[in-house]
mmCIF file of C-alpha atoms in Angstrom:
data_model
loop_
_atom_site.group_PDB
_atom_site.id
_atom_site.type_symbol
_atom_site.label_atom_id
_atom_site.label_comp_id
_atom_site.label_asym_id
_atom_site.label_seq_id
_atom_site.Cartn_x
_atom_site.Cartn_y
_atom_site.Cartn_z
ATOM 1 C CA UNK J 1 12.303 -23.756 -57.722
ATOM 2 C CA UNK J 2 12.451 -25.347 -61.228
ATOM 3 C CA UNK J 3 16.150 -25.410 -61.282
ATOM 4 C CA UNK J 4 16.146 -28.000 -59.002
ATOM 5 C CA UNK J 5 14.102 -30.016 -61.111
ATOM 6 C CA UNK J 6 16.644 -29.816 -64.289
ATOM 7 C CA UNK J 7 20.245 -31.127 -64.235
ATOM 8 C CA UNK J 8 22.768 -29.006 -64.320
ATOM 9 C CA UNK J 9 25.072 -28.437 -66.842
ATOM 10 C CA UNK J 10 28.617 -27.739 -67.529
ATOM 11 C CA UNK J 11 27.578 -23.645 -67.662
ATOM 12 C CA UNK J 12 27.070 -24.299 -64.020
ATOM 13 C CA UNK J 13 30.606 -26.106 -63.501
ATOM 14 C CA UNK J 14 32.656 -23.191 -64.970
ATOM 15 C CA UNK J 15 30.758 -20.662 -62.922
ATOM 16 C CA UNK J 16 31.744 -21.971 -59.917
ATOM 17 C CA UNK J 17 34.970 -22.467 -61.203
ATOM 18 C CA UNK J 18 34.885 -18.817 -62.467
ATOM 19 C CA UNK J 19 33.584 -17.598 -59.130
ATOM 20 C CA UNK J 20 36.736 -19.639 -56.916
ATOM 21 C CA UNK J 21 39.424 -18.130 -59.899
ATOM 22 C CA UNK J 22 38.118 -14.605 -59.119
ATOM 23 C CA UNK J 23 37.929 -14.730 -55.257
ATOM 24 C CA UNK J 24 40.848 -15.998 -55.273
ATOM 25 C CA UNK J 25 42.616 -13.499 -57.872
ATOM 26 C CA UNK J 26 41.212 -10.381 -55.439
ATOM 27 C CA UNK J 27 42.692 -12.642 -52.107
ATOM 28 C CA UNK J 28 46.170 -12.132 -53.817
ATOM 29 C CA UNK J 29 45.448 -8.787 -54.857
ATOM 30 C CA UNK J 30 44.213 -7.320 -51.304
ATOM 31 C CA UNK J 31 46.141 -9.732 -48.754
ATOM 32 C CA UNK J 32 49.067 -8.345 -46.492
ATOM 33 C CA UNK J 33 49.775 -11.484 -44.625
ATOM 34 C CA UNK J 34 52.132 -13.715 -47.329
ATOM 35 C CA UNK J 35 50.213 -16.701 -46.129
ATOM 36 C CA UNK J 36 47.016 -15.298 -47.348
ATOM 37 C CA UNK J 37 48.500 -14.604 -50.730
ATOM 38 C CA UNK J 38 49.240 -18.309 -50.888
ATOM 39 C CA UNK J 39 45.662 -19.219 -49.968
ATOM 40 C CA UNK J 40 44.665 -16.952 -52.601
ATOM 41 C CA UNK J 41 46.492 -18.936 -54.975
ATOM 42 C CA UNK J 42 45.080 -22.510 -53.443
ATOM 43 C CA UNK J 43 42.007 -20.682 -54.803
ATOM 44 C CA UNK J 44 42.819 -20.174 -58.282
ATOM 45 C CA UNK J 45 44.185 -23.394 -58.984
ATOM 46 C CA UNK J 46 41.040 -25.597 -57.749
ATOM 47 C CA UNK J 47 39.291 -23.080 -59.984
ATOM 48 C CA UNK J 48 41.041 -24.219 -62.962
ATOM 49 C CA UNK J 49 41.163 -28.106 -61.603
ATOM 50 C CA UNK J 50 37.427 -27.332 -61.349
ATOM 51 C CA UNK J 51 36.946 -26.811 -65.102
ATOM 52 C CA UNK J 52 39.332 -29.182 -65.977
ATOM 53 C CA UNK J 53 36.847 -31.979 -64.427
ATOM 54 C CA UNK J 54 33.933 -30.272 -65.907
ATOM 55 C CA UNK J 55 35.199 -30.383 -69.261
ATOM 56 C CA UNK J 56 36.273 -33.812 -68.621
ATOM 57 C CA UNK J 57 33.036 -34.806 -67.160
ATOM 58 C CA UNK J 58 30.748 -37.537 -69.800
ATOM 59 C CA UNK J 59 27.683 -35.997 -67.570
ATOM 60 C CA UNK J 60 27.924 -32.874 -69.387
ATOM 61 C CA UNK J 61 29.522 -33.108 -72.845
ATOM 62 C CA UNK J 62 29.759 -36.420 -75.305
ATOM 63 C CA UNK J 63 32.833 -35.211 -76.734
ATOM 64 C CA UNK J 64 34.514 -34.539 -73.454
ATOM 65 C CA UNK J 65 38.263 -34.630 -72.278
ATOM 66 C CA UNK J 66 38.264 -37.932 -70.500
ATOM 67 C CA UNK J 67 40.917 -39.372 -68.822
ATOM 68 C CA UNK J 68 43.026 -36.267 -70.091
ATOM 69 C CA UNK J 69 41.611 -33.416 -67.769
ATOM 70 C CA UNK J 70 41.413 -36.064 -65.058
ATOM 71 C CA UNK J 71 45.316 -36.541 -65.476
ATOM 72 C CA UNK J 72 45.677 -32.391 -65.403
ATOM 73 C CA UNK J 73 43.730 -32.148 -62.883
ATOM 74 C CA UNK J 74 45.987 -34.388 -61.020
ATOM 75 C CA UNK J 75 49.213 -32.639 -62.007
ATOM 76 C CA UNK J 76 48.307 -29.574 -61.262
ATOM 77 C CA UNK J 77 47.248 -30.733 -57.505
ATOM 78 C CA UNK J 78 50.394 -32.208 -57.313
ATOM 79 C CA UNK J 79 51.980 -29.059 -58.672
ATOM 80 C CA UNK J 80 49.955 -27.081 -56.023
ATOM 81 C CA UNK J 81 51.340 -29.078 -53.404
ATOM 82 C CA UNK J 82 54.970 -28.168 -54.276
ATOM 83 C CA UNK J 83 54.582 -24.931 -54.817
ATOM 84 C CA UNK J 84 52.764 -24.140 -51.473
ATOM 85 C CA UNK J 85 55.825 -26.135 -49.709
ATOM 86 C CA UNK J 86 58.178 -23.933 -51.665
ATOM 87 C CA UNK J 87 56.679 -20.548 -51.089
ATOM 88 C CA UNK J 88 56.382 -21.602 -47.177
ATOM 89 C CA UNK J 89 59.539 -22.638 -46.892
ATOM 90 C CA UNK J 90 60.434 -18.346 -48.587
ATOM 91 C CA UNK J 91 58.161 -17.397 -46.348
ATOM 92 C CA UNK J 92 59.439 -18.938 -42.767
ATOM 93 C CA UNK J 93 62.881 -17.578 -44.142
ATOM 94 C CA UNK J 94 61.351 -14.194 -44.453
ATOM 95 C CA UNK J 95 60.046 -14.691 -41.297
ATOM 96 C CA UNK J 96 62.987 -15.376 -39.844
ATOM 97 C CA UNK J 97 65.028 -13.173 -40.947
ATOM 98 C CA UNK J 98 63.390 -10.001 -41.202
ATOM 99 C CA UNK J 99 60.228 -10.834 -38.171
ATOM 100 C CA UNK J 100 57.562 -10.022 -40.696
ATOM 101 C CA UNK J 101 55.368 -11.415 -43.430
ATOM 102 C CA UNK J 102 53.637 -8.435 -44.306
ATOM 103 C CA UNK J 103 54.466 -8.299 -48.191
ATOM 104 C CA UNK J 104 54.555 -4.991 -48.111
ATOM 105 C CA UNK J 105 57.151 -4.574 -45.506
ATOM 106 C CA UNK J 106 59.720 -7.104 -47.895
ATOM 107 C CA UNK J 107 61.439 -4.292 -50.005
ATOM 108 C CA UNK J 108 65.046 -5.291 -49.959
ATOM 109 C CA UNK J 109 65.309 -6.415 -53.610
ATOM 110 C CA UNK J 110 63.663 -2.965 -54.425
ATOM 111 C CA UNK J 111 65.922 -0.649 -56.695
ATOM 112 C CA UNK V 1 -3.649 -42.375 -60.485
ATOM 113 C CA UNK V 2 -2.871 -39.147 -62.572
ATOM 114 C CA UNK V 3 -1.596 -36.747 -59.910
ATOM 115 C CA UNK V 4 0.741 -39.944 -59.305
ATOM 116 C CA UNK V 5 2.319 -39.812 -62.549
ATOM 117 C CA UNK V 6 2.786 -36.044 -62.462
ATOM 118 C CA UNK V 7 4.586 -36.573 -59.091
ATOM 119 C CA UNK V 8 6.942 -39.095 -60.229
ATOM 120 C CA UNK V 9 7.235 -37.017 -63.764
ATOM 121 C CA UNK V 10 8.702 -34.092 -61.598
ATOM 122 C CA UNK V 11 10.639 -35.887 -59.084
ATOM 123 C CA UNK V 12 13.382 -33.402 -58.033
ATOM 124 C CA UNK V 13 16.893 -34.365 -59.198
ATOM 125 C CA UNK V 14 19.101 -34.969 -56.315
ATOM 126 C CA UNK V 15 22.292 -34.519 -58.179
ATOM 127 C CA UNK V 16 21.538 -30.965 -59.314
ATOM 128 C CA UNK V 17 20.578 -30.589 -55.154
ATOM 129 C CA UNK V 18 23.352 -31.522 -54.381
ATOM 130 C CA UNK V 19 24.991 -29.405 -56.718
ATOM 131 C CA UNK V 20 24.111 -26.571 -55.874
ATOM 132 C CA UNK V 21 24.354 -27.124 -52.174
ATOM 133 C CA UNK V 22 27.882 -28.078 -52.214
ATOM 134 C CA UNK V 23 28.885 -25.168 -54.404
ATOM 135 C CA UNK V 24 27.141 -22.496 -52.082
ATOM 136 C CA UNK V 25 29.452 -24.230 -49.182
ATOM 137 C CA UNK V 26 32.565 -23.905 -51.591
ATOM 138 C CA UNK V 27 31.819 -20.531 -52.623
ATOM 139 C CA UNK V 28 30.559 -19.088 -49.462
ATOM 140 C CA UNK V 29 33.845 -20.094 -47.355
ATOM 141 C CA UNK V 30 36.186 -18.934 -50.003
ATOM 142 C CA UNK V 31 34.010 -15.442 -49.575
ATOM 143 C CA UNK V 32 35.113 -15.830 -45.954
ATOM 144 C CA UNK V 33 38.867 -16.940 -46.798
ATOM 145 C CA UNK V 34 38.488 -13.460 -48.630
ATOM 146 C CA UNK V 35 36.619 -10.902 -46.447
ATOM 147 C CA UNK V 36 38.040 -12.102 -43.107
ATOM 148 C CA UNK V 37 41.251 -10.794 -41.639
ATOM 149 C CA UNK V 38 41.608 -13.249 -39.083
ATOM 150 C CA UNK V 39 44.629 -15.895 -40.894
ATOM 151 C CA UNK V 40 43.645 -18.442 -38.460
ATOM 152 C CA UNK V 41 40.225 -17.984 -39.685
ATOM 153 C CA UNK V 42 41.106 -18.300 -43.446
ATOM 154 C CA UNK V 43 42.895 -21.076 -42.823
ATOM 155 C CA UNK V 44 39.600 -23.160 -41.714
ATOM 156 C CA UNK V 45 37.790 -21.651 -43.955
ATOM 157 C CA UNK V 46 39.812 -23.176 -46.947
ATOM 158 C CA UNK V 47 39.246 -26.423 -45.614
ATOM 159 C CA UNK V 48 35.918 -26.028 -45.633
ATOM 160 C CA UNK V 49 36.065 -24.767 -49.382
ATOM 161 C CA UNK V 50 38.517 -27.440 -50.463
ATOM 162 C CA UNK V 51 36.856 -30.271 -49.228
ATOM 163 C CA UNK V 52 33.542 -29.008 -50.947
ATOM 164 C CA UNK V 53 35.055 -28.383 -53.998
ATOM 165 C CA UNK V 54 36.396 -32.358 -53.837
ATOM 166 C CA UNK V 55 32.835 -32.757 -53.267
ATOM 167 C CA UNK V 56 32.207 -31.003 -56.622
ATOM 168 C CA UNK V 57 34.557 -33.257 -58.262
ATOM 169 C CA UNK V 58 32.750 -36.490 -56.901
ATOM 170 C CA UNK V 59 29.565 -35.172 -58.409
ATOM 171 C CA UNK V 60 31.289 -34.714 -62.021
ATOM 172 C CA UNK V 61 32.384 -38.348 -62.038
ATOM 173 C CA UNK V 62 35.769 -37.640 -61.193
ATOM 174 C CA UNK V 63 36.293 -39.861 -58.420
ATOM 175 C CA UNK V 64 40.031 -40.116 -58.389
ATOM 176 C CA UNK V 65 40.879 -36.629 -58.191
ATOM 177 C CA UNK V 66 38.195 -35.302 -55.720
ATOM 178 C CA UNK V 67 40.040 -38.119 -53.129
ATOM 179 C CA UNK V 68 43.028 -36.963 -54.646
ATOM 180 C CA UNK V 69 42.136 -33.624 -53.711
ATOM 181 C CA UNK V 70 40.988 -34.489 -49.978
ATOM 182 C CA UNK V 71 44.276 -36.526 -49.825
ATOM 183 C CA UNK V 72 46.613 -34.194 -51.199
ATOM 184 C CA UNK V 73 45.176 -30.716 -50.861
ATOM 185 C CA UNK V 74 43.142 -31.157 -47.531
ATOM 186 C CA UNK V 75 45.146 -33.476 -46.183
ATOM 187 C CA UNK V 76 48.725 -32.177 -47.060
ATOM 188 C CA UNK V 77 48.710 -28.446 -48.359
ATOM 189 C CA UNK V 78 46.171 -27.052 -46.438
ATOM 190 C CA UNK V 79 48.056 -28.649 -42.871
ATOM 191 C CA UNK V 80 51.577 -27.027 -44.436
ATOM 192 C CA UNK V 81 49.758 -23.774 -44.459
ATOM 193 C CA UNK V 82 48.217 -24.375 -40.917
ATOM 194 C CA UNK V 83 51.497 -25.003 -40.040
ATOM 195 C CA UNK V 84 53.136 -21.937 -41.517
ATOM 196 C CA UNK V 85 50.388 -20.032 -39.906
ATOM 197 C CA UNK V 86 50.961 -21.428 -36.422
ATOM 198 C CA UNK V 87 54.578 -20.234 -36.426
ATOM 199 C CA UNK V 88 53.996 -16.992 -37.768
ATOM 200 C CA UNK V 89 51.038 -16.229 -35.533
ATOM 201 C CA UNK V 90 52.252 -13.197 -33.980
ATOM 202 C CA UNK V 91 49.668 -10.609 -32.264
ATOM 203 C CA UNK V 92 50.557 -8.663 -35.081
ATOM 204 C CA UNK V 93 50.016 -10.844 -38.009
ATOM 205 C CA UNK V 94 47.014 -12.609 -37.010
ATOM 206 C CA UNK V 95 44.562 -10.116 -38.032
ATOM 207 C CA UNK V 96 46.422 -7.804 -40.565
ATOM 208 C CA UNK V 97 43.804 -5.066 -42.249
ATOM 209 C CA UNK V 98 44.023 -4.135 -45.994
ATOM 210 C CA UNK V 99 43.805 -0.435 -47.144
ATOM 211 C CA UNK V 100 40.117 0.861 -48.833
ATOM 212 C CA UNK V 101 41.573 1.479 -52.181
ATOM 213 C CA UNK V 102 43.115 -2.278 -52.099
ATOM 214 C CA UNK V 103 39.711 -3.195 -51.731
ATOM 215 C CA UNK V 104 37.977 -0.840 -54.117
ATOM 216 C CA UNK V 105 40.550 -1.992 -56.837
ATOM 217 C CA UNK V 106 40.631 -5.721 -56.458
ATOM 218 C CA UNK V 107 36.722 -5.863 -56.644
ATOM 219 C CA UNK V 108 36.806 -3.794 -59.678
ATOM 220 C CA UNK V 109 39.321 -5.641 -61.257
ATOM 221 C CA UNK V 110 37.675 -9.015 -60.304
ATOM 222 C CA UNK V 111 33.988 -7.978 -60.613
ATOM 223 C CA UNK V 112 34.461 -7.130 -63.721
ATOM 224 C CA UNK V 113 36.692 -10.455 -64.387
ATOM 225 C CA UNK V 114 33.619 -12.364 -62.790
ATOM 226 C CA UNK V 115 31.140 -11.095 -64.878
ATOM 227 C CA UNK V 116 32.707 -11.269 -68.560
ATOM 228 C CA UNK V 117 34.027 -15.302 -67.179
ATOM 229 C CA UNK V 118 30.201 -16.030 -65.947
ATOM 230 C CA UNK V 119 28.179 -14.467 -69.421
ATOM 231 C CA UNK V 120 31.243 -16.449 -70.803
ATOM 232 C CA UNK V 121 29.931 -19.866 -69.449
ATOM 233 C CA UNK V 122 26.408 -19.644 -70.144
ATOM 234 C CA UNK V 123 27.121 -18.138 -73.290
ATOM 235 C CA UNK V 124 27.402 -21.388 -75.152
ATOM 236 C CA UNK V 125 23.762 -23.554 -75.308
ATOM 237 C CA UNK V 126 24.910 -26.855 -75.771
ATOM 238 C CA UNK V 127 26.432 -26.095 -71.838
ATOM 239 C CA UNK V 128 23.394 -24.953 -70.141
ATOM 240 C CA UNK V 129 22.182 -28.460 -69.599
ATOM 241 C CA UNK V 130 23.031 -32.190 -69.669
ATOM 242 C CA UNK V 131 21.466 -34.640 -71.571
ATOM 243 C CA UNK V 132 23.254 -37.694 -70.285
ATOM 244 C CA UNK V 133 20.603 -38.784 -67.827
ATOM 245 C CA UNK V 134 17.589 -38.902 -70.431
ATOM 246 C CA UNK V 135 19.918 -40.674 -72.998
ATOM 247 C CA UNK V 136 21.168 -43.103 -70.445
ATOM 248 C CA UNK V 137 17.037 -43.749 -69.432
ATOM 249 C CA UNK V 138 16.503 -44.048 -73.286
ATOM 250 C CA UNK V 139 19.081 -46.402 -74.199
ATOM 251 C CA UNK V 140 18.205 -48.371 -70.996
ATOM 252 C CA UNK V 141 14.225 -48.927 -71.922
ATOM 253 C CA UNK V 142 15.130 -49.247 -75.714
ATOM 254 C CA UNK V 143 17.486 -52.008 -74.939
ATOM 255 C CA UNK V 144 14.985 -53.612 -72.211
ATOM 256 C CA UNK V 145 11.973 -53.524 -75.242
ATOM 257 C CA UNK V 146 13.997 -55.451 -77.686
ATOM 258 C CA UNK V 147 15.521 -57.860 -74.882
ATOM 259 C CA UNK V 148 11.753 -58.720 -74.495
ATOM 260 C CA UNK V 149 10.672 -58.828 -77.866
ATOM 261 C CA UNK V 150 13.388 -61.672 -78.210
ATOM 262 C CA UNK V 151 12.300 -63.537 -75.309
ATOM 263 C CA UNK V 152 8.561 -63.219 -76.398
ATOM 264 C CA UNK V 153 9.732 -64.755 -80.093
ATOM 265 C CA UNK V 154 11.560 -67.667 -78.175
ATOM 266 C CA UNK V 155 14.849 -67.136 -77.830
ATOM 267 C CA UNK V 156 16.963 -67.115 -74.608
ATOM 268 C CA UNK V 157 19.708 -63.953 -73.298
ATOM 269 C CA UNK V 158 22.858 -65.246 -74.218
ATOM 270 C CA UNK V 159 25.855 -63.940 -71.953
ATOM 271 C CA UNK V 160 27.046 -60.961 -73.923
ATOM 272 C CA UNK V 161 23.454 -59.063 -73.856
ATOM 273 C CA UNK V 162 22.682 -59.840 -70.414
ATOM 274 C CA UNK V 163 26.023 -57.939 -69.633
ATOM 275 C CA UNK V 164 25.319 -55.465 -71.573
ATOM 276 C CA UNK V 165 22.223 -54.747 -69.824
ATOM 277 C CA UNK V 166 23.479 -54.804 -66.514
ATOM 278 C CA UNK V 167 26.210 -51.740 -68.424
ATOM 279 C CA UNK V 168 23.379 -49.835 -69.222
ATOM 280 C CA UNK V 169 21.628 -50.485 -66.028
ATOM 281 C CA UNK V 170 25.020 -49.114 -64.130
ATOM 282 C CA UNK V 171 25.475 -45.928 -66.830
ATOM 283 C CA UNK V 172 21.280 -44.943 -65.978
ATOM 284 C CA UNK V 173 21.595 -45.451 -62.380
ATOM 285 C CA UNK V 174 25.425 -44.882 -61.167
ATOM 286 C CA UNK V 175 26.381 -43.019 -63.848
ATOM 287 C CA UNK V 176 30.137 -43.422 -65.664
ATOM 288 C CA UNK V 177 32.306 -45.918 -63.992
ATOM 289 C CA UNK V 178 35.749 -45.162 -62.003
ATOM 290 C CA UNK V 179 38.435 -44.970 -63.710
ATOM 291 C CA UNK V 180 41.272 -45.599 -61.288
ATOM 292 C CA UNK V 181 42.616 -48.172 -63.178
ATOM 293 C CA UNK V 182 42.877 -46.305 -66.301
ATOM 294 C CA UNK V 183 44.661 -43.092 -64.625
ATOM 295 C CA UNK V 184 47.324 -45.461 -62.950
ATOM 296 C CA UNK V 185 48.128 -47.134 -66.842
ATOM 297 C CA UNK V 186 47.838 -43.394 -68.256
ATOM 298 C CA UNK V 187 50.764 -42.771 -65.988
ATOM 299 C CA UNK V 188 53.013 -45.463 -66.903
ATOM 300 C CA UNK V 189 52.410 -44.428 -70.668
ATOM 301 C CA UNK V 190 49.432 -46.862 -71.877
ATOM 302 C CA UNK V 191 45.936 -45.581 -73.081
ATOM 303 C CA UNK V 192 43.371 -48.341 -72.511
ATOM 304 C CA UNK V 193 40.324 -45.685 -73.180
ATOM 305 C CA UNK V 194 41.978 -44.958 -76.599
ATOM 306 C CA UNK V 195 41.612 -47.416 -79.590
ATOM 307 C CA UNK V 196 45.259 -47.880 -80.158
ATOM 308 C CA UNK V 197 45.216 -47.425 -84.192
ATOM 309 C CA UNK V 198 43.455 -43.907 -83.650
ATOM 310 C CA UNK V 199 46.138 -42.540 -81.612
ATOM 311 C CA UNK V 200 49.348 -41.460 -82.929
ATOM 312 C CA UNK V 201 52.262 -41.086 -81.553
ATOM 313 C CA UNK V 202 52.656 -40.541 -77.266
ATOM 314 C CA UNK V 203 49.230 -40.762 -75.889
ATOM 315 C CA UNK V 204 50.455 -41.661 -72.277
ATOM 316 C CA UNK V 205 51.583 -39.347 -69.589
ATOM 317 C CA UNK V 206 54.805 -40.847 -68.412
ATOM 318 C CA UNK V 207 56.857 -38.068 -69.734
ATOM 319 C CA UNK V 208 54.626 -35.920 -67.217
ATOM 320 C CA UNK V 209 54.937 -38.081 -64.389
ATOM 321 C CA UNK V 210 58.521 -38.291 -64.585
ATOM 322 C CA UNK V 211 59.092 -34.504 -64.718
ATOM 323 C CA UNK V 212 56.514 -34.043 -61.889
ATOM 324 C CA UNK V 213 58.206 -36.626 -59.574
ATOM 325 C CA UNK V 214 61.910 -35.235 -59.828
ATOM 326 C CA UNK V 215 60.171 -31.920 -59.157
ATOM 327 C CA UNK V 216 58.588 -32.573 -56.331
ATOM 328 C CA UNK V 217 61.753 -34.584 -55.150
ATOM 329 C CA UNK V 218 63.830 -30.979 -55.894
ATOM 330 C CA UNK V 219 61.138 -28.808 -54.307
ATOM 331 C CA UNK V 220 60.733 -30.755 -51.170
ATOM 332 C CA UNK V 221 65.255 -30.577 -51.306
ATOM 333 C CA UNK V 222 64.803 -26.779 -51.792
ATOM 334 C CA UNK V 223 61.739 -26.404 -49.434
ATOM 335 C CA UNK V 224 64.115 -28.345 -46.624
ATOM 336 C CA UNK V 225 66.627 -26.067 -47.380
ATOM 337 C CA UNK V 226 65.308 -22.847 -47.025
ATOM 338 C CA UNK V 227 63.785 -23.666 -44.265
ATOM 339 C CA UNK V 228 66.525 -24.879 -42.134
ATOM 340 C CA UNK V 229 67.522 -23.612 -39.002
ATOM 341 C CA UNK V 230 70.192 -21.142 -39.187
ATOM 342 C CA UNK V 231 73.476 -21.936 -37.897
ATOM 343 C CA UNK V 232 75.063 -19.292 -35.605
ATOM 344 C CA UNK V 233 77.615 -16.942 -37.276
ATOM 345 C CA UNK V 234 81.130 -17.171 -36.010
#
């Protein structure tokens, strides 16, 4: 138990960060359900706002980011936000129109 | 009196605790957002995640953007996709199963991805561990010895140094202070954490902001767009 004893450092941050952008990189890869693609991608970007913050963090580096990764941190949440209301407003249209939101199933632009 | 000392020189440090606790709830429920097939379940599960991972962000000092993040991403994106789920939720989309070789791909693919990113992170020393407690503690007792070797020669704090002690007091035992106040003049284009002679050129973020807000004024014009009900034909 002597980790718990030492502070963690930034290694620690990107892991986790690391671990979130992988899980969800495979969530887009394996999903069917268009929905879970986008929560896949929710994934992947609090990876990357997670090492943002980490390399903006003064606990772990003198020479950090600052207020700088704070700010792109922000942006990209923001970012986030639009894009999920975009791709759920493509998928509801799917939805609509075709009864589905299996990706697979959504071949019409297919040569 | 010695085994004293030894206790209090291995007191366990809460904020590595807490550390790791809130990343085994971030990382465990995005396992879950990945291995389950039930949508409905994924979707919980994400909140879960998300609002640990704003926990994450609270324990690097980031204060702003882990309530950003419950704000925003908890509270906004997570209830759109709720929402999208809840009108999509047909029998057969609820639980929708992916093929074997979907599976055996993506965790090659992102095993492998995982492994060179992790020996990535720990590859560099200086990351492994932070010093900023011990120097904080250091700067703290250094300051408090020479505070008393003035009083002790006759002299009295003036205002400056006893402010400056209660800094160091705040940066050993609260650690670096918010900066809300700095983000919202970062926005508008002014860098008070930035001497102003070492900066060239733009060192604000209005640019930024502008572009984000007219995009998310056009996305939320698109999103209400495509999403409109459609009018009968004819």
């Amino acid at each position: 138990m002597q980790f718990l004893y030492e502070p963690i450092g930034l290694s620690h941050f990107l892991a986790v960060g690391a671990f979130l952008f992988v899980v969800g990189i495979i969530c887009m890869a394996t999903k069917r359900n268009a929905l879970g693609i986008l929560m896949g991608i929710e994934l992947v970007l609090n990876g990357a706002i997670l090492n943002f913050v980490g390399f903006a963090s003064p606990y772990f580096r003198e020479d950090n980011l600052g207020l700088d990764g704070h700010l792109i941190a922000l942006f990209v949440i923001v970012l986030a936000a639009a894009e999920a209301a975009v791709a759920l407003a493509i998928a509801l249209n799917f939805y609509n129109n075709h009864a589905t939101i299996d990706v697979d199933k959504a071949q019409e632009l297919k040569g | 009196m010695n085994l004293l000392g030894a206790a209090i020189d291995a007191t366990i440090n809460w904020h590595s605790v807490m550390f790791y606790v809130t990343s085994l709830i971030a990382c465990g429920f995005a396992l879950v957002v990945l291995l389950t097939n039930n949508i409905v379940r994924m979707a919980f599960a994400l909140i879960v995640s998300l609002s640990a991972i704003s926990g994450l962000l609270f324990l690097a000092g980031a204060y702003f953007v882990g309530t950003m993040q419950l704000m925003i991403y908890v509270g906004g994106t997570v209830v759109l996709l709720i929402f999208g789920v809840m009108l999509t939720a047909q029998k057969a989309f609820i639980t929708m199963r992916t093929s074997a070789g979907d599976w055996l791909l993506g965790l090659l693919v992102g095993g492998t991805f995982l492994a060179v990113l992790v020996q990535l992170a720990f590859s560099i020393p200086q990351w492994e561990s932070s010093s900023y407690q011990a120097k904080s503690d250091q700067e703290l007792t250094a300051y408090v010895a020479e505070l008393e070797q003035e009083i002790q020669s006759g002299k009295t704090l003036s205002q400056d140094q006893r402010q400056k002690l209660v800094q160091l007091e705040v940066e050993a035992t609260q650690g670096e202070p918010q900066r809300t106040g700095e983000i919202g003049l970062a926005l508008v284009g002014l860098r008070p954490d930035k001497d102003p002679q070492q900066s060239e050129g733009l060192s604000g973020y209005l640019l930024p902001f502008e572009i984000v807000s007219v995009h998310l004024l056009v996305v939320l014009v698109g999103a209400a767009y495509l999403a409109r009900a459609r009018r009968q034909q004819g």
